[in-house]
Each structure stands twice: as structure tokens, then as C-alpha cells.
Coordinates of C-alpha atoms and ligand atoms in Angstrom, one line a residue:
M1 CA 85.8 63.3 100.6
G2 CA 83.6 66.1 99.2
K3 CA 81.9 66.9 96.0
R4 CA 82.0 69.7 93.4
L5 CA 78.5 70.8 92.3
N6 CA 77.6 73.4 89.8
R7 CA 74.9 76.0 90.8
D8 CA 72.0 74.0 89.4
E9 CA 73.2 70.9 91.2
M10 CA 73.6 72.9 94.4
Q11 CA 70.0 74.2 94.0
Q12 CA 68.9 70.6 93.5
F13 CA 70.7 69.6 96.8
F14 CA 69.2 72.6 98.5
E15 CA 65.6 71.6 97.5
S16 CA 66.2 68.0 98.8
L17 CA 67.3 69.6 102.1
Q18 CA 64.2 71.8 102.1
E19 CA 62.0 68.7 102.2
S20 CA 63.4 67.9 105.6
Y21 CA 64.5 71.2 107.0
D22 CA 63.6 74.9 107.3
I23 CA 66.8 76.4 106.1
Y24 CA 68.2 79.6 107.6
G25 CA 71.2 81.7 106.5
P26 CA 72.5 85.2 106.0
K27 CA 70.2 87.0 103.5
L28 CA 70.3 90.5 102.0
Y29 CA 67.4 92.8 103.1
Q30 CA 67.5 95.7 100.7
G31 CA 66.9 99.2 102.0
T32 CA 66.4 98.1 105.6
G33 CA 69.7 99.2 107.0
C34 CA 70.0 101.8 109.8
F35 CA 70.6 104.6 107.4
S36 CA 68.5 105.5 104.4
D37 CA 69.3 103.6 101.2
T38 CA 71.4 101.0 103.0
D39 CA 71.0 97.3 103.1
V40 CA 71.4 94.8 105.9
V41 CA 72.5 91.2 106.0
R42 CA 70.8 89.2 108.6
Y43 CA 69.4 85.7 109.2
G44 CA 66.2 84.6 107.6
Q45 CA 64.6 81.6 106.1
L46 CA 66.1 80.8 102.7
E47 CA 63.9 80.0 99.7
S48 CA 66.7 79.3 97.3
W49 CA 70.4 78.6 97.3
E50 CA 71.1 81.8 95.5
E51 CA 69.8 83.9 98.5
L52 CA 72.7 82.9 100.7
V53 CA 75.2 85.9 101.0
W54 CA 78.8 84.7 100.8
D55 CA 80.8 87.9 100.2
R56 CA 79.8 90.0 103.2
K57 CA 79.7 89.3 106.9
S58 CA 76.2 89.2 108.3
D59 CA 75.5 92.4 110.3
Y60 CA 73.5 90.2 112.8
S61 CA 74.6 86.8 113.9
F62 CA 73.0 83.3 113.5
K63 CA 71.7 83.3 117.0
E64 CA 68.3 84.8 116.0
A65 CA 67.7 81.7 113.9
L66 CA 68.4 79.5 117.0
F67 CA 66.5 81.5 119.6
P68 CA 64.2 84.3 118.6
I69 CA 64.4 87.9 119.8
S70 CA 61.0 87.4 121.3
E71 CA 59.9 83.8 122.1
T72 CA 56.6 82.7 123.8
I73 CA 57.6 80.0 126.3
L74 CA 54.2 79.3 127.9
Y75 CA 50.5 80.2 127.8
F76 CA 48.5 80.6 131.0
T77 CA 44.9 81.0 132.2
E78 CA 43.8 81.5 135.8
N79 CA 44.2 77.8 136.7
E80 CA 46.4 76.2 134.0
M81 CA 49.7 76.6 132.2
K82 CA 50.8 75.1 128.9
T83 CA 54.3 75.0 127.5
A84 CA 54.5 76.6 124.1
D85 CA 55.3 74.1 121.3
G86 CA 58.6 74.3 119.6
P87 CA 59.0 74.8 115.8
A88 CA 57.2 72.2 113.8
R89 CA 60.1 71.3 111.5
P90 CA 63.8 70.8 112.1
R91 CA 66.2 73.6 111.1
M92 CA 69.4 73.9 109.2
I93 CA 71.5 77.0 109.8
F94 CA 74.3 78.1 107.5
L95 CA 77.0 80.0 109.4
K96 CA 80.7 80.9 109.3
S97 CA 83.4 79.4 111.4
C98 CA 83.5 82.2 114.0
D99 CA 79.7 81.8 114.6
F100 CA 80.1 78.0 114.8
H101 CA 82.5 78.6 117.6
A102 CA 80.0 81.0 119.2
L103 CA 77.5 78.1 119.2
K104 CA 79.9 76.3 121.7
R105 CA 79.7 79.4 124.0
L106 CA 75.9 79.4 123.7
D107 CA 75.8 75.7 124.6
E108 CA 78.1 76.4 127.6
M109 CA 75.8 79.2 128.9
Y110 CA 72.4 77.5 128.3
L111 CA 73.3 73.9 128.9
R112 CA 76.2 73.7 131.3
N113 CA 76.0 76.8 133.4
G114 CA 73.5 75.7 136.1
A115 CA 70.2 74.1 135.2
E116 CA 69.7 73.3 131.5
D117 CA 67.5 75.6 129.5
F118 CA 64.6 73.5 128.2
Y119 CA 63.8 75.7 125.3
Y120 CA 67.3 76.1 124.1
R121 CA 67.9 72.3 124.4
R122 CA 64.7 71.6 122.4
M123 CA 65.8 73.9 119.6
R124 CA 69.4 72.8 119.6
E125 CA 68.5 69.1 119.3
N126 CA 66.3 70.0 116.3
T127 CA 68.9 71.9 114.4
V128 CA 71.8 71.0 112.2
F129 CA 74.7 73.3 111.2
A130 CA 76.3 73.9 107.8
V131 CA 79.5 75.8 107.9
M132 CA 80.2 78.3 105.1
G133 CA 83.8 78.5 104.0
C134 CA 85.4 81.9 104.3
K135 CA 88.2 83.0 102.0
E136 CA 88.4 86.7 102.7
S137 CA 88.4 88.3 106.1
G138 CA 85.6 90.8 106.7
E139 CA 85.9 94.3 108.1
S140 CA 87.1 94.3 111.7
C141 CA 87.2 90.5 111.9
F142 CA 89.9 89.1 114.2
C143 CA 88.9 85.4 114.3
V144 CA 92.5 84.3 113.8
S145 CA 93.6 86.1 117.0
M146 CA 90.8 84.3 118.8
G147 CA 91.5 80.9 117.2
T148 CA 88.0 80.7 115.7
N149 CA 88.9 80.9 112.0
R150 CA 88.8 77.1 111.5
C151 CA 86.4 74.6 112.8
E152 CA 85.3 71.0 112.9
G153 CA 82.3 69.0 114.0
Y154 CA 79.8 70.6 111.6
D155 CA 77.1 68.6 109.7
I156 CA 77.9 70.1 106.3
Y157 CA 80.8 72.3 105.0
A158 CA 80.1 74.3 101.8
F159 CA 82.3 76.8 99.9
Q160 CA 81.2 78.7 96.9
D161 CA 83.5 80.2 94.3
E162 CA 83.5 81.0 90.6
N163 CA 83.7 77.2 89.8
G164 CA 80.6 76.3 91.7
C165 CA 80.3 74.8 95.1
Y166 CA 82.5 72.4 97.1
V167 CA 80.4 70.4 99.6
D168 CA 81.5 68.0 102.2
V169 CA 78.6 66.3 104.1
K170 CA 79.7 64.8 107.4
S171 CA 76.3 63.5 108.6
G172 CA 75.3 60.1 107.1
E173 CA 71.6 61.1 107.1
L174 CA 72.3 64.2 105.0
E175 CA 74.6 62.4 102.7
S176 CA 71.8 60.4 101.2
L177 CA 70.3 63.7 100.0
L178 CA 73.4 64.7 97.9
P179 CA 72.6 64.4 94.2
E180 CA 74.1 61.6 92.2
C181 CA 75.6 64.2 89.9
G182 CA 78.7 66.3 90.6
Q183 CA 82.4 65.3 90.9
S184 CA 84.1 63.7 93.9
T185 CA 87.1 65.8 95.0
E186 CA 89.9 65.7 97.5
E187 CA 89.7 69.5 98.2
E188 CA 90.3 70.8 101.7
P189 CA 87.9 73.2 103.4
V190 CA 88.8 76.8 102.9
F191 CA 89.1 79.0 106.0
V192 CA 90.5 82.5 106.6
E193 CA 94.2 82.3 107.7
K194 CA 94.9 86.0 108.1
N195 CA 92.9 89.1 109.3
Q196 CA 93.8 92.7 108.8
V197 CA 93.2 93.2 112.5
Q198 CA 95.2 91.4 115.1
V199 CA 94.2 91.5 118.7
E200 CA 96.2 90.4 121.8
I201 CA 94.2 89.5 124.8
P202 CA 96.0 90.0 128.1
E203 CA 96.7 86.8 130.0
S204 CA 96.4 88.6 133.4
L205 CA 95.0 91.9 134.5
P206 CA 95.7 94.1 137.4
E207 CA 93.6 93.3 140.5
N208 CA 92.2 96.8 140.4
I209 CA 91.1 96.7 136.7
Q210 CA 87.5 97.2 137.9
E211 CA 88.4 100.7 139.2
D212 CA 90.7 101.7 136.4
S213 CA 90.1 105.1 134.9
M214 CA 90.1 103.7 131.4
W215 CA 86.4 102.8 131.8
Q216 CA 85.3 106.5 132.5
E217 CA 85.7 107.4 128.8
Y218 CA 82.7 105.2 128.0
S219 CA 80.4 107.0 130.4
G220 CA 80.8 110.1 128.2
R221 CA 80.5 108.3 124.8
C222 CA 78.2 105.3 125.1
I223 CA 74.5 106.0 124.7
G224 CA 73.4 102.6 126.1
C225 CA 71.6 101.5 123.0
G226 CA 72.5 97.9 123.4
R227 CA 73.3 97.3 119.7
C228 CA 76.7 95.8 120.6
N229 CA 74.9 93.0 122.6
F230 CA 72.2 92.3 120.0
V231 CA 74.7 91.7 117.2
C232 CA 77.0 89.6 119.4
P233 CA 76.7 85.9 118.7
T234 CA 77.8 85.1 122.3
C235 CA 75.5 87.4 124.3
T236 CA 72.8 85.2 125.9
C237 CA 70.9 87.5 128.3
F238 CA 67.1 87.8 128.1
T239 CA 64.3 89.2 130.2
M240 CA 60.7 88.0 130.9
Q241 CA 57.5 89.7 129.8
D242 CA 54.0 88.5 130.8
I243 CA 51.4 89.6 128.3
F244 CA 47.8 89.7 129.4
Y245 CA 45.2 89.4 126.7
K246 CA 42.8 92.4 126.4
D247 CA 39.7 90.3 125.9
N248 CA 40.5 88.2 129.0
P249 CA 43.0 89.8 131.4
K250 CA 43.3 86.6 133.4
A251 CA 44.9 84.7 130.5
G252 CA 48.0 85.5 128.6
E253 CA 51.5 84.3 127.6
R254 CA 55.0 84.6 129.0
R255 CA 57.7 85.7 126.6
R256 CA 61.4 85.8 126.9
V257 CA 63.0 88.7 125.0
W258 CA 66.7 89.4 124.4
A259 CA 68.2 91.8 126.9
S260 CA 71.3 94.0 127.0
C261 CA 73.7 94.7 129.9
Q262 CA 74.3 98.2 128.3
V263 CA 70.7 99.4 128.6
D264 CA 69.0 101.2 131.6
G265 CA 67.0 98.9 133.8
Y266 CA 69.0 95.7 133.1
S267 CA 70.5 95.5 136.6
D268 CA 67.5 97.0 138.5
I269 CA 66.6 94.8 141.5
A270 CA 63.7 94.6 144.0
G271 CA 63.9 97.5 146.5
G272 CA 64.9 100.0 143.8
H273 CA 68.7 99.4 143.8
S274 CA 70.5 99.3 140.4
F275 CA 74.0 98.0 139.8
R276 CA 76.3 99.5 137.2
Q277 CA 74.5 102.8 136.7
S278 CA 77.2 104.4 134.5
Q279 CA 77.9 103.4 130.9
G280 CA 81.6 103.0 131.9
D281 CA 80.7 100.4 134.5
R282 CA 78.5 98.6 131.9
M283 CA 81.2 98.6 129.3
R284 CA 83.7 97.2 131.8
F285 CA 81.2 94.5 132.7
K286 CA 80.7 93.5 129.1
V287 CA 84.3 93.6 128.0
L288 CA 85.7 91.7 131.0
H289 CA 83.0 89.1 130.5
K290 CA 84.1 88.6 126.9
V291 CA 87.8 88.3 127.5
S292 CA 88.4 87.5 131.1
D293 CA 85.6 86.4 133.4
Y294 CA 84.1 83.7 131.1
K295 CA 87.5 82.2 130.6
K296 CA 88.0 81.9 134.4
R297 CA 84.9 79.7 134.4
F298 CA 85.1 77.8 131.1
G299 CA 88.8 77.9 130.2
Y300 CA 88.6 79.8 126.9
H301 CA 87.4 83.3 125.8
M302 CA 83.8 84.1 125.2
C303 CA 84.6 86.5 122.4
V304 CA 85.0 84.8 119.0
G305 CA 86.4 87.9 117.2
C306 CA 83.6 88.4 114.7
G307 CA 84.0 92.2 115.0
R308 CA 80.2 92.9 114.7
C309 CA 80.1 95.0 117.8
E310 CA 82.9 97.1 116.4
N311 CA 81.0 97.7 113.2
V312 CA 77.5 98.4 114.7
C313 CA 78.2 101.0 117.4
P314 CA 76.5 104.3 116.4
E315 CA 79.0 106.2 118.6
Y316 CA 82.0 104.6 116.9
I317 CA 83.2 103.1 120.1
S318 CA 85.9 100.6 119.2
Y319 CA 85.8 97.4 121.1
I320 CA 89.1 96.5 119.5
A321 CA 90.7 99.7 120.8
C322 CA 89.4 98.8 124.2
L323 CA 91.0 95.4 124.0
Q324 CA 94.3 97.1 123.1
K325 CA 94.0 99.4 126.1
L326 CA 93.4 96.4 128.2
K327 CA 96.5 94.7 126.8
E328 CA 98.6 97.7 127.9
K329 CA 97.4 97.1 131.5
E330 CA 98.8 93.6 131.5
G331 CA 101.3 93.0 134.3
K332 CA 100.9 96.5 135.8
Ligands
LIG1 S1 82.3 90.8 121.7 FE1 82.2 91.7 119.6 S2 83.8 90.7 118.5 FE2 83.5 89.5 120.3 S3 82.0 87.9 119.7 FE3 80.8 89.6 120.5 S4 80.3 90.9 118.7 FE4 81.9 89.5 118.1
LIG2 S1 76.6 99.9 120.5 FE1 78.0 101.5 121.3 S2 76.7 103.2 122.1 FE2 75.4 101.3 121.9 S3 75.6 100.3 123.9 FE3 77.2 99.4 122.7 S4 79.0 100.6 123.1 FE4 77.2 101.8 123.8

């Protein structure tokens, strides 16, 4: 059973949570969009409940609150190495249902795809998740097609409307922080049930889909900027950088930094060879990972249908149109 809180009561709950957690969620950053005089919604630490953006899909996903774009993982000197400390305080992340499903994909990649990732595990165990109810489908969302519009297993569910906020706290520890005020209610969580965009993912693809001419179009159009990877909540690749300090070049730190399979140099290997040199090959690699190859390994699709890659491409390359073309290849 949940509770109905008005805005002041919700702020009171938020402040109680702040005593135990650093709270992250989608925030509006005015004037920092890609074009002049445009805003961007991305993840940042929240100082008040009012900062949380409800009516617009975040341009970037929650994953930068879980693992930073650039993270120092160890410090070294000539003879010694020290693992970098994790964040001092636990985190709470507010996110929508599609992103909560993306968390399952991140867990799969970092925790169950070979050796566990120590840094991800550390952060994951120190983080709780609050799902934000979603009434209206955002631009280019196709979560219903991907089955990610509803979710369970969160620590808190919250939904804000003109009558205040409905909150359902699932974790006993967090329940004790709920204010005494507010009214108990039998409301059900609100999730999007219909998107304007419907996508059909092919069940099977022709054996020669790797060589299909459909990928050539992207060699002419894609500029390899990697933005589609950076906004995607399910992309998990990173690269390593060793930084040597100027005042002592024998000491430094190792950082891991997000990487993109669309960018030059991603697939360079020792000896000078490079795989997937054309943008068409890179697009094929990315798209088939999202809706075919990952499923072969884990039994469900990697893509959660958030539509962010569709919105962010500076060349107006449509991932959704690409999936439609792929569907037309089914059974051929
Ligand atoms: S591939 Fe595109 S639509 Fe799918 S999860 Fe990534 S950003 Fe969202
Ligand atoms: S955002 Fe568009 S142009 Fe940039 S790498 Fe992705 S598909 Fe290519």
C-alpha cells in the first residue's frame, strides 16, 4: 500500500532520504544543449525534490550516475598501486521503467559476462533505485514494443501529478523515513501502456545479414561521433587511460573512460589492424548487438526502446527505421 503526499510532505521525505543518500535524477540544465539557447535534461545530484524533471525524457540516461564517464580506478607509483576509493555515501537514483530494465542489462554485462567487474559491483551494492511513474510516452519511445514499459523489483515507486505525489516504498529500511503525514492509498503504479512508435524486432535474420547491402547507406551518412552510444542506457564499453603526473612522471592514475563502437580507433589492435573500418560495418555491429546477438547469449533483447539514440543523432539517422528495414529481411 502506498501513500499520497503533497509537495511539502514530499520535500520532507526527500530531505530525510538526503540524510542517508546522495540522490541523483534527471535535472534540467538550462542553455547547455547542443544548439544555442537549448536546454538539456541529464543526470545530476538533486538538491531538492522540485529539481526532478517529470515531463520530459532525459536526453542522457541514468548510467552516468552509476558509473561515471571518466572514473579513476587505481593510483600507482613506481613500486605500489592503490585501488581508488568508491563514493563515500550510498546513492539513490530516480529513473523511469525503461532505464530500470536497462539496469538488468548492465548487471548482465558487468556481473555475469565473464569475471565480475569490481568497480561496478561496489557501486551497484551501494545504490538504491526509485522508479518514476510515466504517464505520457516521450518522443520516439517504444518501450511497449520492447516490454520495458512496466517494472517491478524497485526500492521506491513515485508518481507526481497535479494532486501531489503517490509513493510506494518497497524497502523496509526506507519505509521508516516516510513522514507520518500523508494519506494511505490503494493506488496502482502508473506506467505507459501505449507509444506512438511501434517496433517489431525480427525473430530470425538471414544468415548473410552481415553482408547485406542495407548497411552501406550508413557509411555515407554516419559521421562516427558516438553520440548514439553515449546516450544509450545499455552501452557498456569503456577504454583505459594511464595518466602520468607532470611533477612526477613515475606516478599517476589509471582511468576508465566510456568508449563508442562507432568511433575511429575503437577496434584497433596490436600490429596495426583495425576491424570494422566503415561506418556501415559499425552500425551493423551496434544494431545487431542490440536486437540479435545479445539475445542469443542472454535470452532477451539488449535494447529497451528508450529512443534516445533516435533523438540524438546529428545526421538524423533513424535507428527505428533501421529496425524496420531489418524486420523486412525476416525469413528471406
Ligand atoms: S539502442 Fe537506442 S533505443 Fe535501444 S536502449 Fe539504446 S539508446 Fe535506447
Ligand atoms: S549518433 Fe548518428 S552520426 Fe553519430 S555515430 Fe551514432 S549513428 Fe553515427
